[in-house]
Amino acid sequence: MKRPHRVFHRRLWPVLAVAVALGLGLALAWRPPSPLETSTTSGQ
Amino acid sequence: MTHAFRAVQWNRVKLVYDAAVFGGIALYLATFLLAGAWLWPAAHPVTWEIQRIRAVGSCAFLMLTIILAIGPLARLDPRFLPLLYNRRHFGVMTFVVAATHACLVVTWYHAEGRLPALVSLLVGNLHYGSFIDFPFETLGIAGLVVLFVMAATSHDYWLKFLTPPVWKGLHMAVYGAYGLLVMHVALGVMQTERSPLVPLLLGGAFAAVAVLHLAVDRVAPLGDRVPEEGWIAVGPPLAIPDGGARIVAPPGGERIAVFRDGMRIVGLTNVCAHQNGPLGEGRILDGCVTCPWHGFQYRLEDGRSPPPFTEKIATHRVRLRGGIVEVEARPLPPGTATAPARLAAADRVGENHG
């Protein structure tokens, strides 16, 4: 890799890692409940 | 090394590499499909068609994960270098598997409606303002387009036409594509599939790739200190492995590989003319510096490929001062002959007894 590519790589990966980790975390946290969980809750 | 353009240059190593990748794909798909009954219990069965879609999609994601891990792994441990040799074919196969996944999705979910299949795919979900309901298909399409561009320009013809720096810059878009595809899975199958395996494997794969790329940045410094006159101290001559190199990094410039070939010490740019591979991580074979990535070779004395090849790289002056090898930070024009620094016979005694 030439220097500009290395500089780009060095700047990109921390940003990409944080952005994707955040996206992944939110996607997991905001996952809708499964139909099984919903029916159990409504049954109670 | 190329002195005349040839469409395909196959050799035994490439054939073995491709056969291993093909075998790996077949084995993965067979295992995934056979294990379907275990992956999806009777309470949540999935059809054979959906199982095929998931098998091919997860295979493409796994292949891309491996491809992105190969580069940093090869930098951190030379034992992974053989995986890097034919990585471009691996990349093309990844695109083919990913495109197969897309075709299966379109024909299964969108082919029988009133709208044309591709239109149906694009307008089926328009919740662009929502995070959790975001049309994950769009993320997949964007990732696939990037993979297509990578695959279409993977041949050496495009490398030569675009020049290695532009080609390399273009191919760095694959990092963004990987991020898009992680989110494609996270907002797609992870929302409907409740097995903890999906987030665990997805998060684990991305974390592994990210850690490797962050780690490789830490072991490759961007710039060493340059003392007076623009010469950089490399170290004692015998600290440079015989037949190998030490790499130094002038601030603001390309890294320099300082090689030792017995009694001779020379300085060359660390950047291979082919794909900008790290020459300093290669070896001296047959009197030539040999790139660890694809075997391109350069003569020590002038940085030119041996005839009939025509590639040439920048050279650097070297000198011995007070028992320390120094290299000039400023590169000489590619192919410029330089005098090597020569060790005295007495200097090597320490090597034999060290």
PDB file of N, CA and C in Angstrom, chain A residues 1-37, chain B residues 131-132 165 168-169 172 175 179 182-183 186-187 190-191 193-194 199 202-203 206 209-210 213-214 216-217 220-222 250-255 271 276:
ATOM      1  N   MET A   1       0.832  -1.196   0.000  1.00  0.00           N
ATOM      2  CA  MET A   1       0.000   0.000   0.000  1.00  0.00           C
ATOM      3  C   MET A   1       0.864   1.241   0.000  1.00  0.00           C
ATOM      4  N   LYS A   2       0.473   2.238  -0.789  1.00  0.00           N
ATOM      5  CA  LYS A   2       1.183   3.511  -0.745  1.00  0.00           C
ATOM      6  C   LYS A   2       0.711   4.306   0.468  1.00  0.00           C
ATOM      7  N   ARG A   3       1.470   5.337   0.769  1.00  0.00           N
ATOM      8  CA  ARG A   3       1.198   6.111   1.972  1.00  0.00           C
ATOM      9  C   ARG A   3      -0.254   6.650   2.053  1.00  0.00           C
ATOM     10  N   PRO A   4      -0.783   7.267   0.964  1.00  0.00           N
ATOM     11  CA  PRO A   4      -2.164   7.761   1.081  1.00  0.00           C
ATOM     12  C   PRO A   4      -3.159   6.646   1.404  1.00  0.00           C
ATOM     13  N   HIS A   5      -2.915   5.453   0.852  1.00  0.00           N
ATOM     14  CA  HIS A   5      -3.809   4.334   1.162  1.00  0.00           C
ATOM     15  C   HIS A   5      -3.695   3.930   2.628  1.00  0.00           C
ATOM     16  N   ARG A   6      -2.461   3.951   3.144  1.00  0.00           N
ATOM     17  CA  ARG A   6      -2.257   3.574   4.545  1.00  0.00           C
ATOM     18  C   ARG A   6      -2.914   4.589   5.472  1.00  0.00           C
ATOM     19  N   VAL A   7      -2.784   5.865   5.112  1.00  0.00           N
ATOM     20  CA  VAL A   7      -3.406   6.920   5.933  1.00  0.00           C
ATOM     21  C   VAL A   7      -4.928   6.749   5.913  1.00  0.00           C
ATOM     22  N   PHE A   8      -5.461   6.485   4.711  1.00  0.00           N
ATOM     23  CA  PHE A   8      -6.909   6.288   4.574  1.00  0.00           C
ATOM     24  C   PHE A   8      -7.361   5.069   5.400  1.00  0.00           C
ATOM     25  N   HIS A   9      -6.599   3.995   5.278  1.00  0.00           N
ATOM     26  CA  HIS A   9      -6.916   2.760   6.008  1.00  0.00           C
ATOM     27  C   HIS A   9      -6.918   3.015   7.508  1.00  0.00           C
ATOM     28  N   ARG A  10      -5.914   3.751   7.959  1.00  0.00           N
ATOM     29  CA  ARG A  10      -5.752   4.055   9.388  1.00  0.00           C
ATOM     30  C   ARG A  10      -6.915   4.902   9.920  1.00  0.00           C
ATOM     31  N   ARG A  11      -7.435   5.785   9.066  1.00  0.00           N
ATOM     32  CA  ARG A  11      -8.549   6.645   9.516  1.00  0.00           C
ATOM     33  C   ARG A  11      -9.891   5.941   9.368  1.00  0.00           C
ATOM     34  N   LEU A  12      -9.996   5.115   8.332  1.00  0.00           N
ATOM     35  CA  LEU A  12     -11.295   4.500   8.034  1.00  0.00           C
ATOM     36  C   LEU A  12     -11.706   3.462   9.066  1.00  0.00           C
ATOM     37  N   TRP A  13     -10.768   2.576   9.445  1.00  0.00           N
ATOM     38  CA  TRP A  13     -11.182   1.416  10.224  1.00  0.00           C
ATOM     39  C   TRP A  13     -11.743   1.752  11.607  1.00  0.00           C
ATOM     40  N   PRO A  14     -11.155   2.698  12.349  1.00  0.00           N
ATOM     41  CA  PRO A  14     -11.801   3.032  13.641  1.00  0.00           C
ATOM     42  C   PRO A  14     -13.225   3.550  13.456  1.00  0.00           C
ATOM     43  N   VAL A  15     -13.424   4.384  12.425  1.00  0.00           N
ATOM     44  CA  VAL A  15     -14.769   4.949  12.178  1.00  0.00           C
ATOM     45  C   VAL A  15     -15.724   3.832  11.761  1.00  0.00           C
ATOM     46  N   LEU A  16     -15.268   2.981  10.845  1.00  0.00           N
ATOM     47  CA  LEU A  16     -16.110   1.881  10.365  1.00  0.00           C
ATOM     48  C   LEU A  16     -16.456   0.924  11.499  1.00  0.00           C
ATOM     49  N   ALA A  17     -15.460   0.622  12.330  1.00  0.00           N
ATOM     50  CA  ALA A  17     -15.687  -0.318  13.436  1.00  0.00           C
ATOM     51  C   ALA A  17     -16.738   0.226  14.396  1.00  0.00           C
ATOM     52  N   VAL A  18     -16.616   1.512  14.747  1.00  0.00           N
ATOM     53  CA  VAL A  18     -17.571   2.109  15.698  1.00  0.00           C
ATOM     54  C   VAL A  18     -18.964   2.192  15.067  1.00  0.00           C
ATOM     55  N   ALA A  19     -19.022   2.645  13.804  1.00  0.00           N
ATOM     56  CA  ALA A  19     -20.324   2.811  13.145  1.00  0.00           C
ATOM     57  C   ALA A  19     -21.048   1.477  13.018  1.00  0.00           C
ATOM     58  N   VAL A  20     -20.342   0.443  12.577  1.00  0.00           N
ATOM     59  CA  VAL A  20     -20.993  -0.860  12.388  1.00  0.00           C
ATOM     60  C   VAL A  20     -21.348  -1.478  13.739  1.00  0.00           C
ATOM     61  N   ALA A  21     -20.458  -1.323  14.726  1.00  0.00           N
ATOM     62  CA  ALA A  21     -20.768  -1.876  16.059  1.00  0.00           C
ATOM     63  C   ALA A  21     -22.019  -1.213  16.618  1.00  0.00           C
ATOM     64  N   LEU A  22     -22.133   0.104  16.430  1.00  0.00           N
ATOM     65  CA  LEU A  22     -23.320   0.832  16.890  1.00  0.00           C
ATOM     66  C   LEU A  22     -24.568   0.345  16.150  1.00  0.00           C
ATOM     67  N   GLY A  23     -24.468   0.237  14.836  1.00  0.00           N
ATOM     68  CA  GLY A  23     -25.597  -0.227  14.027  1.00  0.00           C
ATOM     69  C   GLY A  23     -26.030  -1.625  14.417  1.00  0.00           C
ATOM     70  N   LEU A  24     -25.044  -2.477  14.624  1.00  0.00           N
ATOM     71  CA  LEU A  24     -25.329  -3.859  15.002  1.00  0.00           C
ATOM     72  C   LEU A  24     -25.993  -3.921  16.382  1.00  0.00           C
ATOM     73  N   GLY A  25     -25.479  -3.109  17.295  1.00  0.00           N
ATOM     74  CA  GLY A  25     -26.041  -3.075  18.649  1.00  0.00           C
ATOM     75  C   GLY A  25     -27.483  -2.592  18.638  1.00  0.00           C
ATOM     76  N   LEU A  26     -27.755  -1.530  17.877  1.00  0.00           N
ATOM     77  CA  LEU A  26     -29.120  -0.999  17.800  1.00  0.00           C
ATOM     78  C   LEU A  26     -30.059  -1.996  17.127  1.00  0.00           C
ATOM     79  N   ALA A  27     -29.561  -2.639  16.077  1.00  0.00           N
ATOM     80  CA  ALA A  27     -30.397  -3.619  15.363  1.00  0.00           C
ATOM     81  C   ALA A  27     -30.770  -4.773  16.293  1.00  0.00           C
ATOM     82  N   LEU A  28     -29.867  -5.106  17.174  1.00  0.00           N
ATOM     83  CA  LEU A  28     -30.123  -6.194  18.126  1.00  0.00           C
ATOM     84  C   LEU A  28     -31.080  -5.732  19.233  1.00  0.00           C
ATOM     85  N   ALA A  29     -30.825  -4.506  19.735  1.00  0.00           N
ATOM     86  CA  ALA A  29     -31.630  -3.993  20.851  1.00  0.00           C
ATOM     87  C   ALA A  29     -33.070  -3.705  20.426  1.00  0.00           C
ATOM     88  N   TRP A  30     -33.252  -3.234  19.208  1.00  0.00           N
ATOM     89  CA  TRP A  30     -34.589  -2.846  18.738  1.00  0.00           C
ATOM     90  C   TRP A  30     -35.285  -3.954  17.956  1.00  0.00           C
ATOM     91  N   ARG A  31     -34.755  -5.138  18.034  1.00  0.00           N
ATOM     92  CA  ARG A  31     -35.380  -6.259  17.340  1.00  0.00           C
ATOM     93  C   ARG A  31     -36.798  -6.441  17.850  1.00  0.00           C
ATOM     94  N   PRO A  32     -37.786  -6.577  16.973  1.00  0.00           N
ATOM     95  CA  PRO A  32     -39.149  -6.809  17.455  1.00  0.00           C
ATOM     96  C   PRO A  32     -39.228  -8.164  18.144  1.00  0.00           C
ATOM     97  N   PRO A  33     -40.118  -8.279  19.118  1.00  0.00           N
ATOM     98  CA  PRO A  33     -40.238  -9.579  19.799  1.00  0.00           C
ATOM     99  C   PRO A  33     -40.721 -10.648  18.821  1.00  0.00           C
ATOM    100  N   SER A  34     -40.315 -11.869  19.091  1.00  0.00           N
ATOM    101  CA  SER A  34     -40.719 -12.963  18.188  1.00  0.00           C
ATOM    102  C   SER A  34     -42.199 -13.233  18.356  1.00  0.00           C
ATOM    103  N   PRO A  35     -42.864 -13.802  17.343  1.00  0.00           N
ATOM    104  CA  PRO A  35     -44.303 -14.090  17.436  1.00  0.00           C
ATOM    105  C   PRO A  35     -44.620 -14.985  18.635  1.00  0.00           C
ATOM    106  N   LEU A  36     -43.679 -15.867  18.975  1.00  0.00           N
ATOM    107  CA  LEU A  36     -43.882 -16.775  20.113  1.00  0.00           C
ATOM    108  C   LEU A  36     -43.979 -15.983  21.421  1.00  0.00           C
ATOM    109  N   GLU A  37     -43.041 -15.014  21.584  1.00  0.00           N
ATOM    110  CA  GLU A  37     -43.036 -14.167  22.805  1.00  0.00           C
ATOM    111  C   GLU A  37     -44.316 -13.337  22.874  1.00  0.00           C
TER     112      GLU A  37
ATOM    113  N   PHE B 131     -34.939   3.295  11.224  1.00  0.00           N
ATOM    114  CA  PHE B 131     -33.710   2.511  11.336  1.00  0.00           C
ATOM    115  C   PHE B 131     -34.011   1.021  11.270  1.00  0.00           C
ATOM    116  N   ILE B 132     -34.924   0.587  12.139  1.00  0.00           N
ATOM    117  CA  ILE B 132     -35.129  -0.856  12.271  1.00  0.00           C
ATOM    118  C   ILE B 132     -35.889  -1.434  11.071  1.00  0.00           C
ATOM    119  N   PRO B 165      -1.942   2.725  -7.916  1.00  0.00           N
ATOM    120  CA  PRO B 165      -2.531   3.523  -6.823  1.00  0.00           C
ATOM    121  C   PRO B 165      -4.043   3.734  -6.983  1.00  0.00           C
ATOM    122  N   LYS B 168      -5.820   0.356  -6.447  1.00  0.00           N
ATOM    123  CA  LYS B 168      -5.840  -0.007  -5.025  1.00  0.00           C
ATOM    124  C   LYS B 168      -6.875   0.846  -4.281  1.00  0.00           C
ATOM    125  N   GLY B 169      -6.905   2.150  -4.598  1.00  0.00           N
ATOM    126  CA  GLY B 169      -7.875   3.047  -3.965  1.00  0.00           C
ATOM    127  C   GLY B 169      -9.303   2.603  -4.253  1.00  0.00           C
ATOM    128  N   MET B 172     -10.334  -0.400  -2.275  1.00  0.00           N
ATOM    129  CA  MET B 172     -10.547  -0.204  -0.838  1.00  0.00           C
ATOM    130  C   MET B 172     -12.023   0.036  -0.525  1.00  0.00           C
ATOM    131  N   TYR B 175     -14.134  -2.303   1.887  1.00  0.00           N
ATOM    132  CA  TYR B 175     -14.332  -2.158   3.335  1.00  0.00           C
ATOM    133  C   TYR B 175     -15.729  -1.591   3.613  1.00  0.00           C
ATOM    134  N   GLY B 179     -19.157  -3.281   5.533  1.00  0.00           N
ATOM    135  CA  GLY B 179     -20.011  -2.630   6.529  1.00  0.00           C
ATOM    136  C   GLY B 179     -21.474  -2.668   6.097  1.00  0.00           C
ATOM    137  N   VAL B 182     -22.826  -6.204   6.523  1.00  0.00           N
ATOM    138  CA  VAL B 182     -23.090  -6.550   7.930  1.00  0.00           C
ATOM    139  C   VAL B 182     -24.469  -5.995   8.321  1.00  0.00           C
ATOM    140  N   MET B 183     -24.738  -4.757   7.934  1.00  0.00           N
ATOM    141  CA  MET B 183     -26.027  -4.148   8.277  1.00  0.00           C
ATOM    142  C   MET B 183     -27.172  -4.774   7.475  1.00  0.00           C
ATOM    143  N   ALA B 186     -27.912  -7.666   9.541  1.00  0.00           N
ATOM    144  CA  ALA B 186     -28.437  -7.256  10.859  1.00  0.00           C
ATOM    145  C   ALA B 186     -29.883  -6.778  10.757  1.00  0.00           C
ATOM    146  N   LEU B 187     -30.199  -6.050   9.696  1.00  0.00           N
ATOM    147  CA  LEU B 187     -31.567  -5.528   9.543  1.00  0.00           C
ATOM    148  C   LEU B 187     -32.451  -6.491   8.745  1.00  0.00           C
ATOM    149  N   MET B 190     -31.479 -11.139  10.750  1.00  0.00           N
ATOM    150  CA  MET B 190     -31.347 -11.086  12.215  1.00  0.00           C
ATOM    151  C   MET B 190     -32.631 -10.596  12.881  1.00  0.00           C
ATOM    152  N   GLN B 191     -33.473  -9.872  12.134  1.00  0.00           N
ATOM    153  CA  GLN B 191     -34.724  -9.365  12.708  1.00  0.00           C
ATOM    154  C   GLN B 191     -35.791 -10.456  12.784  1.00  0.00           C
ATOM    155  N   GLU B 193     -34.995 -14.004  12.429  1.00  0.00           N
ATOM    156  CA  GLU B 193     -34.443 -15.257  12.956  1.00  0.00           C
ATOM    157  C   GLU B 193     -34.008 -15.056  14.396  1.00  0.00           C
ATOM    158  N   ARG B 194     -34.590 -15.787  15.345  1.00  0.00           N
ATOM    159  CA  ARG B 194     -34.331 -15.519  16.763  1.00  0.00           C
ATOM    160  C   ARG B 194     -33.130 -16.268  17.332  1.00  0.00           C
ATOM    161  N   PRO B 199     -26.662 -13.182  15.548  1.00  0.00           N
ATOM    162  CA  PRO B 199     -25.870 -12.039  16.021  1.00  0.00           C
ATOM    163  C   PRO B 199     -24.465 -12.421  16.476  1.00  0.00           C
ATOM    164  N   LEU B 202     -22.374 -13.025  13.240  1.00  0.00           N
ATOM    165  CA  LEU B 202     -22.237 -11.769  12.499  1.00  0.00           C
ATOM    166  C   LEU B 202     -21.307 -10.805  13.242  1.00  0.00           C
ATOM    167  N   GLY B 203     -21.584 -10.600  14.533  1.00  0.00           N
ATOM    168  CA  GLY B 203     -20.752  -9.699  15.332  1.00  0.00           C
ATOM    169  C   GLY B 203     -19.332 -10.219  15.458  1.00  0.00           C
ATOM    170  N   PHE B 206     -17.393  -9.651  12.126  1.00  0.00           N
ATOM    171  CA  PHE B 206     -17.000  -8.253  11.925  1.00  0.00           C
ATOM    172  C   PHE B 206     -15.941  -7.839  12.937  1.00  0.00           C
ATOM    173  N   VAL B 209     -12.498  -9.133  11.868  1.00  0.00           N
ATOM    174  CA  VAL B 209     -11.924  -8.382  10.741  1.00  0.00           C
ATOM    175  C   VAL B 209     -11.468  -6.998  11.201  1.00  0.00           C
ATOM    176  N   ALA B 210     -12.304  -6.341  12.005  1.00  0.00           N
ATOM    177  CA  ALA B 210     -11.952  -4.987  12.471  1.00  0.00           C
ATOM    178  C   ALA B 210     -10.693  -5.016  13.334  1.00  0.00           C
ATOM    179  N   HIS B 213      -7.582  -5.443  11.180  1.00  0.00           N
ATOM    180  CA  HIS B 213      -7.213  -4.237  10.417  1.00  0.00           C
ATOM    181  C   HIS B 213      -6.674  -3.144  11.340  1.00  0.00           C
ATOM    182  N   LEU B 214      -7.239  -3.055  12.544  1.00  0.00           N
ATOM    183  CA  LEU B 214      -6.720  -2.061  13.486  1.00  0.00           C
ATOM    184  C   LEU B 214      -5.337  -2.478  13.990  1.00  0.00           C
ATOM    185  N   VAL B 216      -3.062  -4.257  12.390  1.00  0.00           N
ATOM    186  CA  VAL B 216      -2.028  -4.134  11.365  1.00  0.00           C
ATOM    187  C   VAL B 216      -1.577  -2.673  11.226  1.00  0.00           C
ATOM    188  N   ASP B 217      -2.467  -1.741  11.527  1.00  0.00           N
ATOM    189  CA  ASP B 217      -2.069  -0.325  11.508  1.00  0.00           C
ATOM    190  C   ASP B 217      -1.080  -0.015  12.626  1.00  0.00           C
ATOM    191  N   ALA B 220       2.595  -1.096  11.697  1.00  0.00           N
ATOM    192  CA  ALA B 220       3.223  -0.413  10.556  1.00  0.00           C
ATOM    193  C   ALA B 220       3.240   1.088  10.821  1.00  0.00           C
ATOM    194  N   PRO B 221       4.335   1.628  11.342  1.00  0.00           N
ATOM    195  CA  PRO B 221       4.362   3.051  11.668  1.00  0.00           C
ATOM    196  C   PRO B 221       4.265   3.917  10.415  1.00  0.00           C
ATOM    197  N   LEU B 222       3.636   5.075  10.567  1.00  0.00           N
ATOM    198  CA  LEU B 222       3.509   5.988   9.425  1.00  0.00           C
ATOM    199  C   LEU B 222       4.785   6.774   9.178  1.00  0.00           C
ATOM    200  N   PRO B 250       9.921   7.047   6.359  1.00  0.00           N
ATOM    201  CA  PRO B 250      10.163   8.484   6.470  1.00  0.00           C
ATOM    202  C   PRO B 250       8.839   9.240   6.594  1.00  0.00           C
ATOM    203  N   PRO B 251       8.767  10.267   7.437  1.00  0.00           N
ATOM    204  CA  PRO B 251       7.500  11.000   7.565  1.00  0.00           C
ATOM    205  C   PRO B 251       7.116  11.627   6.224  1.00  0.00           C
ATOM    206  N   GLY B 252       5.916  11.426   5.820  1.00  0.00           N
ATOM    207  CA  GLY B 252       5.428  12.037   4.586  1.00  0.00           C
ATOM    208  C   GLY B 252       5.839  11.313   3.324  1.00  0.00           C
ATOM    209  N   GLY B 253       6.605  10.244   3.440  1.00  0.00           N
ATOM    210  CA  GLY B 253       7.048   9.543   2.232  1.00  0.00           C
ATOM    211  C   GLY B 253       6.676   8.077   2.264  1.00  0.00           C
ATOM    212  N   GLU B 254       6.988   7.389   1.174  1.00  0.00           N
ATOM    213  CA  GLU B 254       6.738   5.949   1.125  1.00  0.00           C
ATOM    214  C   GLU B 254       7.744   5.224   2.001  1.00  0.00           C
ATOM    215  N   ARG B 255       7.365   4.076   2.505  1.00  0.00           N
ATOM    216  CA  ARG B 255       8.280   3.299   3.323  1.00  0.00           C
ATOM    217  C   ARG B 255       9.435   2.761   2.475  1.00  0.00           C
ATOM    218  N   VAL B 271       7.401  -0.368  -1.969  1.00  0.00           N
ATOM    219  CA  VAL B 271       6.153  -0.503  -2.735  1.00  0.00           C
ATOM    220  C   VAL B 271       6.411  -1.210  -4.062  1.00  0.00           C
ATOM    221  N   ASN B 276       1.452  -2.698  -5.464  1.00  0.00           N
ATOM    222  CA  ASN B 276       1.890  -1.943  -4.284  1.00  0.00           C
ATOM    223  C   ASN B 276       2.080  -2.851  -3.069  1.00  0.00           C
TER     224      ASN B 276
END
